[in-house]
Amino acid sequence: MADEANRAAFMEIQGRMIELTAKLKQVQTQMRNKEGEKKRAFLTLEELRPLSDDSNTYKSIEPKSVLVNEQEQKLKDSESAIASLQTSKEYIEKQVAEVESNLRELLNQDPGLARQIMSMTVM
């Protein structure tokens, strides 16, 4: 009976680990995307700043000031999103560590379960 309970606990922990790993990958992907947006906004600003203020630019023939404001806002938004995603990433990483700890504890309590799991994955 304890063997079945340990197996059920393992399956629950394994499911949680899979879920958290997927969330972590999603957050990391979002962070990479926001880093790219941030870099594009920064580089666009670097190109716009040397132009005279009365210059029209290509986007849709807008004054430089409009584009500078847009890019500065994109830069701020990206930085804010990255900070938020970093917080989410750290939280998920803590959850992953907790799940790993629970799994280690379960396997230490029931070495037979570890052998069963190993035999299942080898097949």
GROMACS .gro file of N, CA, C and O in nm:
model
  492
    1MET      N    1   0.082  -0.119   0.000
    1MET     CA    2   0.000   0.000   0.000
    1MET      C    3   0.087   0.126   0.000
    1MET      O    4   0.060   0.219  -0.074
    2ALA      N    5   0.190   0.127   0.084
    2ALA     CA    6   0.281   0.241   0.088
    2ALA      C    7   0.352   0.256  -0.046
    2ALA      O    8   0.379   0.367  -0.090
    3ASP      N    9   0.380   0.140  -0.108
    3ASP     CA   10   0.446   0.141  -0.238
    3ASP      C   11   0.359   0.213  -0.341
    3ASP      O   12   0.408   0.294  -0.419
    4GLU      N   13   0.230   0.186  -0.340
    4GLU     CA   14   0.138   0.250  -0.433
    4GLU      C   15   0.124   0.400  -0.403
    4GLU      O   16   0.118   0.482  -0.495
    5ALA      N   17   0.124   0.434  -0.275
    5ALA     CA   18   0.116   0.576  -0.237
    5ALA      C   19   0.241   0.650  -0.283
    5ALA      O   20   0.233   0.763  -0.333
    6ASN      N   21   0.358   0.588  -0.269
    6ASN     CA   22   0.482   0.650  -0.314
    6ASN      C   23   0.484   0.666  -0.465
    6ASN      O   24   0.532   0.766  -0.517
    7ARG      N   25   0.433   0.565  -0.533
    7ARG     CA   26   0.427   0.573  -0.679
    7ARG      C   27   0.335   0.688  -0.723
    7ARG      O   28   0.368   0.764  -0.814
    8ALA      N   29   0.221   0.701  -0.655
    8ALA     CA   30   0.128   0.810  -0.686
    8ALA      C   31   0.193   0.945  -0.657
    8ALA      O   32   0.178   1.040  -0.734
    9ALA      N   33   0.265   0.954  -0.546
    9ALA     CA   34   0.335   1.078  -0.511
    9ALA      C   35   0.440   1.111  -0.616
    9ALA      O   36   0.455   1.227  -0.656
   10PHE      N   37   0.510   1.010  -0.662
   10PHE     CA   38   0.611   1.032  -0.766
   10PHE      C   39   0.547   1.084  -0.893
   10PHE      O   40   0.597   1.179  -0.954
   11MET      N   41   0.434   1.024  -0.932
   11MET     CA   42   0.367   1.066  -1.055
   11MET      C   43   0.320   1.212  -1.043
   11MET      O   44   0.330   1.290  -1.137
   12GLU      N   45   0.272   1.249  -0.924
   12GLU     CA   46   0.229   1.387  -0.901
   12GLU      C   47   0.347   1.483  -0.909
   12GLU      O   48   0.339   1.588  -0.974
   13ILE      N   49   0.457   1.446  -0.846
   13ILE     CA   50   0.577   1.530  -0.849
   13ILE      C   51   0.631   1.541  -0.991
   13ILE      O   52   0.671   1.649  -1.037
   14GLN      N   53   0.630   1.431  -1.062
   14GLN     CA   54   0.678   1.432  -1.200
   14GLN      C   55   0.593   1.525  -1.287
   14GLN      O   56   0.645   1.603  -1.367
   15GLY      N   57   0.461   1.518  -1.270
   15GLY     CA   58   0.371   1.607  -1.346
   15GLY      C   59   0.396   1.753  -1.314
   15GLY      O   60   0.397   1.838  -1.403
   16ARG      N   61   0.418   1.781  -1.187
   16ARG     CA   62   0.447   1.918  -1.144
   16ARG      C   63   0.578   1.968  -1.206
   16ARG      O   64   0.588   2.083  -1.249
   17MET      N   65   0.677   1.880  -1.209
   17MET     CA   66   0.807   1.917  -1.266
   17MET      C   67   0.793   1.947  -1.416
   17MET      O   68   0.849   2.046  -1.465
   18ILE      N   69   0.717   1.867  -1.486
   18ILE     CA   70   0.696   1.890  -1.629
   18ILE      C   71   0.625   2.023  -1.651
   18ILE      O   72   0.664   2.103  -1.738
   19GLU      N   73   0.524   2.051  -1.570
   19GLU     CA   74   0.449   2.176  -1.580
   19GLU      C   75   0.539   2.297  -1.553
   19GLU      O   76   0.538   2.395  -1.629
   20LEU      N   77   0.619   2.289  -1.448
   20LEU     CA   78   0.706   2.401  -1.412
   20LEU      C   79   0.815   2.422  -1.516
   20LEU      O   80   0.850   2.536  -1.547
   21THR      N   81   0.869   2.314  -1.569
   21THR     CA   82   0.973   2.326  -1.672
   21THR      C   83   0.917   2.395  -1.796
   21THR      O   84   0.982   2.481  -1.855
   22ALA      N   85   0.794   2.361  -1.833
   22ALA     CA   86   0.731   2.425  -1.949
   22ALA      C   87   0.710   2.575  -1.923
   22ALA      O   88   0.736   2.659  -2.010
   23LYS      N   89   0.664   2.609  -1.802
   23LYS     CA   90   0.644   2.750  -1.767
   23LYS      C   91   0.776   2.826  -1.771
   23LYS      O   92   0.783   2.939  -1.818
   24LEU      N   93   0.880   2.763  -1.718
   24LEU     CA   94   1.012   2.827  -1.716
   24LEU      C   95   1.062   2.854  -1.858
   24LEU      O   96   1.110   2.963  -1.887
   25LYS      N   97   1.046   2.758  -1.946
   25LYS     CA   98   1.088   2.777  -2.085
   25LYS      C   99   1.008   2.889  -2.151
   25LYS      O  100   1.063   2.969  -2.228
   26GLN      N  101   0.879   2.896  -2.121
   26GLN     CA  102   0.795   3.001  -2.177
   26GLN      C  103   0.842   3.139  -2.130
   26GLN      O  104   0.854   3.232  -2.210
   27VAL      N  105   0.870   3.152  -2.002
   27VAL     CA  106   0.917   3.280  -1.948
   27VAL      C  107   1.052   3.317  -2.009
   27VAL      O  108   1.075   3.433  -2.046
   28GLN      N  109   1.141   3.219  -2.024
   28GLN     CA  110   1.272   3.247  -2.084
   28GLN      C  111   1.257   3.294  -2.228
   28GLN      O  112   1.327   3.385  -2.271
   29THR      N  113   1.165   3.234  -2.302
   29THR     CA  114   1.140   3.276  -2.440
   29THR      C  115   1.085   3.419  -2.444
   29THR      O  116   1.129   3.501  -2.526
   30GLN      N  117   0.992   3.449  -2.354
   30GLN     CA  118   0.937   3.585  -2.349
   30GLN      C  119   1.047   3.685  -2.314
   30GLN      O  120   1.050   3.795  -2.370
   31MET      N  121   1.135   3.647  -2.224
   31MET     CA  122   1.246   3.737  -2.187
   31MET      C  123   1.337   3.763  -2.307
   31MET      O  124   1.378   3.877  -2.330
   32ARG      N  125   1.369   3.658  -2.383
   32ARG     CA  126   1.453   3.676  -2.502
   32ARG      C  127   1.385   3.770  -2.602
   32ARG      O  128   1.450   3.857  -2.661
   33ASN      N  129   1.254   3.753  -2.621
   33ASN     CA  130   1.181   3.839  -2.713
   33ASN      C  131   1.184   3.984  -2.668
   33ASN      O  132   1.206   4.076  -2.748
   34LYS      N  133   1.162   4.006  -2.539
   34LYS     CA  134   1.164   4.143  -2.486
   34LYS      C  135   1.304   4.203  -2.493
   34LYS      O  136   1.320   4.323  -2.518
   35GLU      N  137   1.406   4.121  -2.471
   35GLU     CA  138   1.544   4.170  -2.485
   35GLU      C  139   1.569   4.216  -2.629
   35GLU      O  140   1.633   4.318  -2.652
   36GLY      N  141   1.516   4.141  -2.726
   36GLY     CA  142   1.530   4.180  -2.867
   36GLY      C  143   1.459   4.311  -2.896
   36GLY      O  144   1.513   4.398  -2.965
   37GLU      N  145   1.336   4.324  -2.844
   37GLU     CA  146   1.262   4.449  -2.863
   37GLU      C  147   1.336   4.566  -2.801
   37GLU      O  148   1.344   4.675  -2.859
   38LYS      N  149   1.390   4.542  -2.683
   38LYS     CA  150   1.464   4.648  -2.613
   38LYS      C  151   1.586   4.690  -2.695
   38LYS      O  152   1.613   4.808  -2.712
   39LYS      N  153   1.657   4.592  -2.748
   39LYS     CA  154   1.777   4.622  -2.826
   39LYS      C  155   1.742   4.699  -2.954
   39LYS      O  156   1.809   4.795  -2.990
   40ARG      N  157   1.633   4.657  -3.022
   40ARG     CA  158   1.592   4.728  -3.143
   40ARG      C  159   1.554   4.873  -3.113
   40ARG      O  160   1.592   4.964  -3.186
   41ALA      N  161   1.481   4.892  -3.002
   41ALA     CA  162   1.442   5.029  -2.965
   41ALA      C  163   1.566   5.112  -2.933
   41ALA      O  164   1.577   5.228  -2.975
   42PHE      N  165   1.660   5.053  -2.861
   42PHE     CA  166   1.783   5.125  -2.825
   42PHE      C  167   1.861   5.162  -2.951
   42PHE      O  168   1.905   5.277  -2.966
   43LEU      N  169   1.878   5.066  -3.043
   43LEU     CA  170   1.954   5.094  -3.165
   43LEU      C  171   1.884   5.197  -3.253
   43LEU      O  172   1.950   5.283  -3.314
   44THR      N  173   1.751   5.189  -3.258
   44THR     CA  174   1.677   5.289  -3.337
   44THR      C  175   1.696   5.427  -3.277
   44THR      O  176   1.718   5.525  -3.349
   45LEU      N  177   1.691   5.436  -3.144
   45LEU     CA  178   1.715   5.565  -3.079
   45LEU      C  179   1.855   5.617  -3.108
   45LEU      O  180   1.874   5.738  -3.130
   46GLU      N  181   1.953   5.528  -3.107
   46GLU     CA  182   2.091   5.569  -3.136
   46GLU      C  183   2.102   5.627  -3.277
   46GLU      O  184   2.182   5.716  -3.301
   47GLU      N  185   2.024   5.575  -3.370
   47GLU     CA  186   2.026   5.627  -3.507
   47GLU      C  187   1.948   5.756  -3.520
   47GLU      O  188   1.981   5.842  -3.601
   48LEU      N  189   1.841   5.771  -3.441
   48LEU     CA  190   1.757   5.890  -3.451
   48LEU      C  191   1.818   6.013  -3.383
   48LEU      O  192   1.801   6.126  -3.430
   49ARG      N  193   1.887   5.993  -3.275
   49ARG     CA  194   1.936   6.106  -3.195
   49ARG      C  195   2.026   6.203  -3.273
   49ARG      O  196   2.014   6.324  -3.255
   50PRO      N  197   2.116   6.156  -3.358
   50PRO     CA  198   2.202   6.251  -3.430
   50PRO      C  199   2.127   6.337  -3.534
   50PRO      O  200   2.177   6.441  -3.575
   51LEU      N  201   2.008   6.294  -3.576
   51LEU     CA  202   1.933   6.370  -3.677
   51LEU      C  203   1.884   6.502  -3.619
   51LEU      O  204   1.855   6.511  -3.500
   52SER      N  205   1.869   6.599  -3.703
   52SER     CA  206   1.813   6.726  -3.656
   52SER      C  207   1.665   6.706  -3.623
   52SER      O  208   1.599   6.619  -3.679
   53ASP      N  209   1.615   6.788  -3.532
   53ASP     CA  210   1.478   6.771  -3.485
   53ASP      C  211   1.373   6.794  -3.594
   53ASP      O  212   1.262   6.743  -3.585
   54ASP      N  213   1.406   6.868  -3.696
   54ASP     CA  214   1.308   6.893  -3.802
   54ASP      C  215   1.316   6.788  -3.913
   54ASP      O  216   1.248   6.799  -4.014
   55SER      N  217   1.396   6.685  -3.893
   55SER     CA  218   1.408   6.578  -3.993
   55SER      C  219   1.283   6.492  -3.995
   55SER      O  220   1.225   6.461  -3.891
   56ASN      N  221   1.242   6.457  -4.116
   56ASN     CA  222   1.135   6.358  -4.131
   56ASN      C  223   1.202   6.222  -4.147
   56ASN      O  224   1.311   6.212  -4.205
   57THR      N  225   1.137   6.123  -4.097
   57THR     CA  226   1.195   5.988  -4.101
   57THR      C  227   1.109   5.896  -4.185
   57THR      O  228   0.997   5.931  -4.222
   58TYR      N  229   1.158   5.779  -4.211
   58TYR     CA  230   1.096   5.689  -4.306
   58TYR      C  231   0.967   5.624  -4.258
   58TYR      O  232   0.874   5.608  -4.335
   59LYS      N  233   0.956   5.587  -4.132
   59LYS     CA  234   0.847   5.502  -4.085
   59LYS      C  235   0.716   5.536  -4.156
   59LYS      O  236   0.656   5.451  -4.218
   60SER      N  237   0.668   5.654  -4.142
   60SER     CA  238   0.551   5.698  -4.218
   60SER      C  239   0.559   5.850  -4.234
   60SER      O  240   0.462   5.921  -4.218
   61ILE      N  241   0.679   5.893  -4.261
   61ILE     CA  242   0.711   6.035  -4.276
   61ILE      C  243   0.659   6.112  -4.154
   61ILE      O  244   0.568   6.194  -4.162
   62GLU      N  245   0.716   6.080  -4.043
   62GLU     CA  246   0.681   6.147  -3.918
   62GLU      C  247   0.799   6.228  -3.869
   62GLU      O  248   0.914   6.198  -3.900
   63PRO      N  249   0.770   6.327  -3.789
   63PRO     CA  250   0.880   6.404  -3.730
   63PRO      C  251   0.964   6.315  -3.638
   63PRO      O  252   0.914   6.217  -3.581
   64LYS      N  253   1.087   6.350  -3.627
   64LYS     CA  254   1.181   6.274  -3.545
   64LYS      C  255   1.129   6.260  -3.402
   64LYS      O  256   1.137   6.153  -3.342
   65SER      N  257   1.072   6.365  -3.347
   65SER     CA  258   1.028   6.363  -3.207
   65SER      C  259   0.924   6.253  -3.182
   65SER      O  260   0.925   6.190  -3.076
   66VAL      N  261   0.837   6.230  -3.278
   66VAL     CA  262   0.735   6.125  -3.263
   66VAL      C  263   0.803   5.988  -3.253
   66VAL      O  264   0.771   5.907  -3.165
   67LEU      N  265   0.897   5.962  -3.343
   67LEU     CA  266   0.966   5.834  -3.341
   67LEU      C  267   1.052   5.817  -3.217
   67LEU      O  268   1.058   5.708  -3.159
   68VAL      N  269   1.118   5.923  -3.174
   68VAL     CA  270   1.200   5.915  -3.053
   68VAL      C  271   1.111   5.880  -2.934
   68VAL      O  272   1.144   5.792  -2.854
   69ASN      N  273   0.997   5.946  -2.922
   69ASN     CA  274   0.905   5.915  -2.812
   69ASN      C  275   0.857   5.770  -2.817
   69ASN      O  276   0.849   5.703  -2.714
   70GLU      N  277   0.822   5.723  -2.936
   70GLU     CA  278   0.779   5.584  -2.951
   70GLU      C  279   0.888   5.486  -2.907
   70GLU      O  280   0.860   5.390  -2.835
   71GLN      N  281   1.009   5.511  -2.952
   71GLN     CA  282   1.119   5.420  -2.920
   71GLN      C  283   1.154   5.426  -2.771
   71GLN      O  284   1.184   5.323  -2.711
   72GLU      N  285   1.149   5.544  -2.713
   72GLU     CA  286   1.176   5.555  -2.569
   72GLU      C  287   1.070   5.480  -2.490
   72GLU      O  288   1.101   5.413  -2.391
   73GLN      N  289   0.944   5.488  -2.534
   73GLN     CA  290   0.837   5.415  -2.466
   73GLN      C  291   0.855   5.264  -2.481
   73GLN      O  292   0.837   5.189  -2.385
   74LYS      N  293   0.892   5.220  -2.601
   74LYS     CA  294   0.919   5.077  -2.622
   74LYS      C  295   1.033   5.029  -2.533
   74LYS      O  296   1.027   4.920  -2.477
   75LEU      N  297   1.134   5.110  -2.520
   75LEU     CA  298   1.249   5.077  -2.436
   75LEU      C  299   1.204   5.061  -2.290
   75LEU      O  300   1.236   4.962  -2.225
   76LYS      N  301   1.126   5.158  -2.240
   76LYS     CA  302   1.076   5.151  -2.103
   76LYS      C  303   0.985   5.031  -2.082
   76LYS      O  304   0.995   4.961  -1.981
   77ASP      N  305   0.894   5.008  -2.178
   77ASP     CA  306   0.801   4.895  -2.167
   77ASP      C  307   0.877   4.762  -2.165
   77ASP      O  308   0.843   4.672  -2.088
   78SER      N  309   0.977   4.752  -2.250
   78SER     CA  310   1.056   4.628  -2.255
   78SER      C  311   1.130   4.606  -2.124
   78SER      O  312   1.133   4.495  -2.072
   79GLU      N  313   1.189   4.712  -2.071
   79GLU     CA  314   1.262   4.699  -1.945
   79GLU      C  315   1.168   4.657  -1.832
   79GLU      O  316   1.202   4.572  -1.750
   80SER      N  317   1.049   4.713  -1.830
   80SER     CA  318   0.950   4.679  -1.728
   80SER      C  319   0.906   4.533  -1.742
   80SER      O  320   0.896   4.459  -1.644
   81ALA      N  321   0.879   4.492  -1.866
   81ALA     CA  322   0.837   4.354  -1.891
   81ALA      C  323   0.948   4.255  -1.853
   81ALA      O  324   0.921   4.150  -1.794
   82ILE      N  325   1.071   4.290  -1.884
   82ILE     CA  326   1.185   4.203  -1.851
   82ILE      C  327   1.197   4.188  -1.700
   82ILE      O  328   1.219   4.078  -1.649
   83ALA      N  329   1.181   4.297  -1.627
   83ALA     CA  330   1.189   4.291  -1.481
   83ALA      C  331   1.079   4.201  -1.425
   83ALA      O  332   1.104   4.119  -1.336
   84SER      N  333   0.960   4.215  -1.477
   84SER     CA  334   0.849   4.132  -1.433
   84SER      C  335   0.873   3.984  -1.466
   84SER      O  336   0.849   3.895  -1.384
   85LEU      N  337   0.921   3.959  -1.587
   85LEU     CA  338   0.949   3.822  -1.628
   85LEU      C  339   1.063   3.762  -1.545
   85LEU      O  340   1.061   3.642  -1.513
   86GLN      N  341   1.159   3.842  -1.508
   86GLN     CA  342   1.269   3.794  -1.425
   86GLN      C  343   1.216   3.750  -1.289
   86GLN      O  344   1.257   3.646  -1.236
   87THR      N  345   1.123   3.827  -1.233
   87THR     CA  346   1.061   3.790  -1.106
   87THR      C  347   0.986   3.657  -1.120
   87THR      O  348   0.998   3.569  -1.035
   88SER      N  349   0.912   3.643  -1.229
   88SER     CA  350   0.840   3.517  -1.255
   88SER      C  351   0.937   3.401  -1.269
   88SER      O  352   0.914   3.292  -1.216
   89LYS      N  353   1.045   3.425  -1.342
   89LYS     CA  354   1.145   3.321  -1.363
   89LYS      C  355   1.205   3.275  -1.231
   89LYS      O  356   1.218   3.155  -1.206
   90GLU      N  357   1.239   3.370  -1.146
   90GLU     CA  358   1.297   3.336  -1.016
   90GLU      C  359   1.198   3.256  -0.930
   90GLU      O  360   1.236   3.159  -0.864
   91TYR      N  361   1.071   3.294  -0.934
   91TYR     CA  362   0.968   3.223  -0.859
   91TYR      C  363   0.954   3.079  -0.909
   91TYR      O  364   0.949   2.985  -0.830
   92ILE      N  365   0.950   3.063  -1.040
   92ILE     CA  366   0.937   2.929  -1.098
   92ILE      C  367   1.061   2.846  -1.066
   92ILE      O  368   1.050   2.726  -1.036
   93GLU      N  369   1.178   2.906  -1.072
   93GLU     CA  370   1.301   2.832  -1.039
   93GLU      C  371   1.298   2.784  -0.894
   93GLU      O  372   1.343   2.673  -0.865
   94LYS      N  373   1.243   2.865  -0.804
   94LYS     CA  374   1.230   2.822  -0.664
   94LYS      C  375   1.133   2.705  -0.654
   94LYS      O  376   1.156   2.611  -0.578
   95GLN      N  377   1.024   2.711  -0.730
   95GLN     CA  378   0.928   2.601  -0.729
   95GLN      C  379   0.992   2.472  -0.783
   95GLN      O  380   0.969   2.364  -0.729
   96VAL      N  381   1.071   2.485  -0.888
   96VAL     CA  382   1.140   2.369  -0.944
   96VAL      C  383   1.233   2.309  -0.840
   96VAL      O  384   1.237   2.187  -0.821
   97ALA      N  385   1.308   2.393  -0.770
   97ALA     CA  386   1.399   2.345  -0.667
   97ALA      C  387   1.322   2.273  -0.556
   97ALA      O  388   1.367   2.169  -0.506
   98GLU      N  389   1.207   2.326  -0.520
   98GLU     CA  390   1.124   2.262  -0.416
   98GLU      C  391   1.074   2.125  -0.463
   98GLU      O  392   1.077   2.029  -0.387
   99VAL      N  393   1.031   2.118  -0.588
   99VAL     CA  394   0.983   1.991  -0.642
   99VAL      C  395   1.097   1.890  -0.648
   99VAL      O  396   1.081   1.772  -0.615
  100GLU      N  397   1.216   1.935  -0.689
  100GLU     CA  398   1.332   1.846  -0.692
  100GLU      C  399   1.364   1.794  -0.553
  100GLU      O  400   1.394   1.676  -0.535
  101SER      N  401   1.355   1.882  -0.455
  101SER     CA  402   1.380   1.842  -0.316
  101SER      C  403   1.278   1.739  -0.270
  101SER      O  404   1.313   1.638  -0.206
  102ASN      N  405   1.150   1.761  -0.304
  102ASN     CA  406   1.045   1.665  -0.269
  102ASN      C  407   1.071   1.530  -0.334
  102ASN      O  408   1.051   1.425  -0.273
  103LEU      N  409   1.115   1.533  -0.458
  103LEU     CA  410   1.144   1.409  -0.530
  103LEU      C  411   1.261   1.335  -0.465
  103LEU      O  412   1.254   1.214  -0.443
  104ARG      N  413   1.366   1.408  -0.431
  104ARG     CA  414   1.481   1.346  -0.364
  104ARG      C  415   1.439   1.283  -0.232
  104ARG      O  416   1.478   1.172  -0.199
  105GLU      N  417   1.358   1.356  -0.156
  105GLU     CA  418   1.310   1.306  -0.027
  105GLU      C  419   1.227   1.179  -0.044
  105GLU      O  420   1.246   1.081   0.028
  106LEU      N  421   1.140   1.178  -0.143
  106LEU     CA  422   1.058   1.061  -0.170
  106LEU      C  423   1.144   0.941  -0.208
  106LEU      O  424   1.124   0.830  -0.159
  107LEU      N  425   1.243   0.964  -0.293
  107LEU     CA  426   1.329   0.854  -0.337
  107LEU      C  427   1.419   0.804  -0.223
  107LEU      O  428   1.450   0.685  -0.217
  108ASN      N  429   1.459   0.893  -0.134
  108ASN     CA  430   1.538   0.851  -0.018
  108ASN      C  431   1.454   0.769   0.079
  108ASN      O  432   1.505   0.677   0.143
  109GLN      N  433   1.326   0.800   0.090
  109GLN     CA  434   1.237   0.725   0.178
  109GLN      C  435   1.210   0.585   0.126
  109GLN      O  436   1.189   0.493   0.203
  110ASP      N  437   1.206   0.571  -0.006
  110ASP     CA  438   1.171   0.443  -0.067
  110ASP      C  439   1.269   0.409  -0.179
  110ASP      O  440   1.241   0.434  -0.296
  111PRO      N  441   1.386   0.352  -0.145
  111PRO     CA  442   1.484   0.317  -0.247
  111PRO      C  443   1.429   0.219  -0.352
  111PRO      O  444   1.472   0.218  -0.466
  112GLY      N  445   1.333   0.138  -0.311
  112GLY     CA  446   1.271   0.045  -0.406
  112GLY      C  447   1.200   0.119  -0.518
  112GLY      O  448   1.198   0.074  -0.633
  113LEU      N  449   1.142   0.231  -0.486
  113LEU     CA  450   1.073   0.312  -0.586
  113LEU      C  451   1.173   0.363  -0.690
  113LEU      O  452   1.146   0.362  -0.810
  114ALA      N  453   1.290   0.404  -0.643
  114ALA     CA  454   1.395   0.450  -0.735
  114ALA      C  455   1.433   0.339  -0.832
  114ALA      O  456   1.449   0.363  -0.952
  115ARG      N  457   1.446   0.218  -0.781
  115ARG     CA  458   1.480   0.105  -0.870
  115ARG      C  459   1.368   0.079  -0.970
  115ARG      O  460   1.395   0.053  -1.088
  116GLN      N  461   1.243   0.090  -0.925
  116GLN     CA  462   1.129   0.069  -1.017
  116GLN      C  463   1.128   0.175  -1.126
  116GLN      O  464   1.105   0.145  -1.243
  117ILE      N  465   1.154   0.297  -1.087
  117ILE     CA  466   1.155   0.406  -1.185
  117ILE      C  467   1.266   0.386  -1.286
  117ILE      O  468   1.246   0.403  -1.407
  118MET      N  469   1.383   0.348  -1.237
  118MET     CA  470   1.495   0.325  -1.327
  118MET      C  471   1.464   0.211  -1.423
  118MET      O  472   1.498   0.218  -1.540
  119SER      N  473   1.399   0.107  -1.375
  119SER     CA  474   1.366  -0.007  -1.464
  119SER      C  475   1.261   0.035  -1.567
  119SER      O  476   1.259  -0.014  -1.678
  120MET      N  477   1.172   0.128  -1.529
  120MET     CA  478   1.070   0.176  -1.624
  120MET      C  479   1.132   0.258  -1.734
  120MET      O  480   1.092   0.248  -1.850
  121THR      N  481   1.232   0.339  -1.703
  121THR     CA  482   1.291   0.426  -1.803
  121THR      C  483   1.389   0.353  -1.893
  121THR      O  484   1.411   0.396  -2.005
  122VAL      N  485   1.444   0.242  -1.845
  122VAL     CA  486   1.540   0.166  -1.926
  122VAL      C  487   1.469   0.090  -2.037
  122VAL      O  488   1.519   0.074  -2.146
  123MET      N  489   1.347   0.047  -2.012
  123MET     CA  490   1.273  -0.034  -2.110
  123MET      C  491   1.242   0.039  -2.232
  123MET      O  492   1.235   0.122  -2.285
   0.00000   0.00000   0.00000
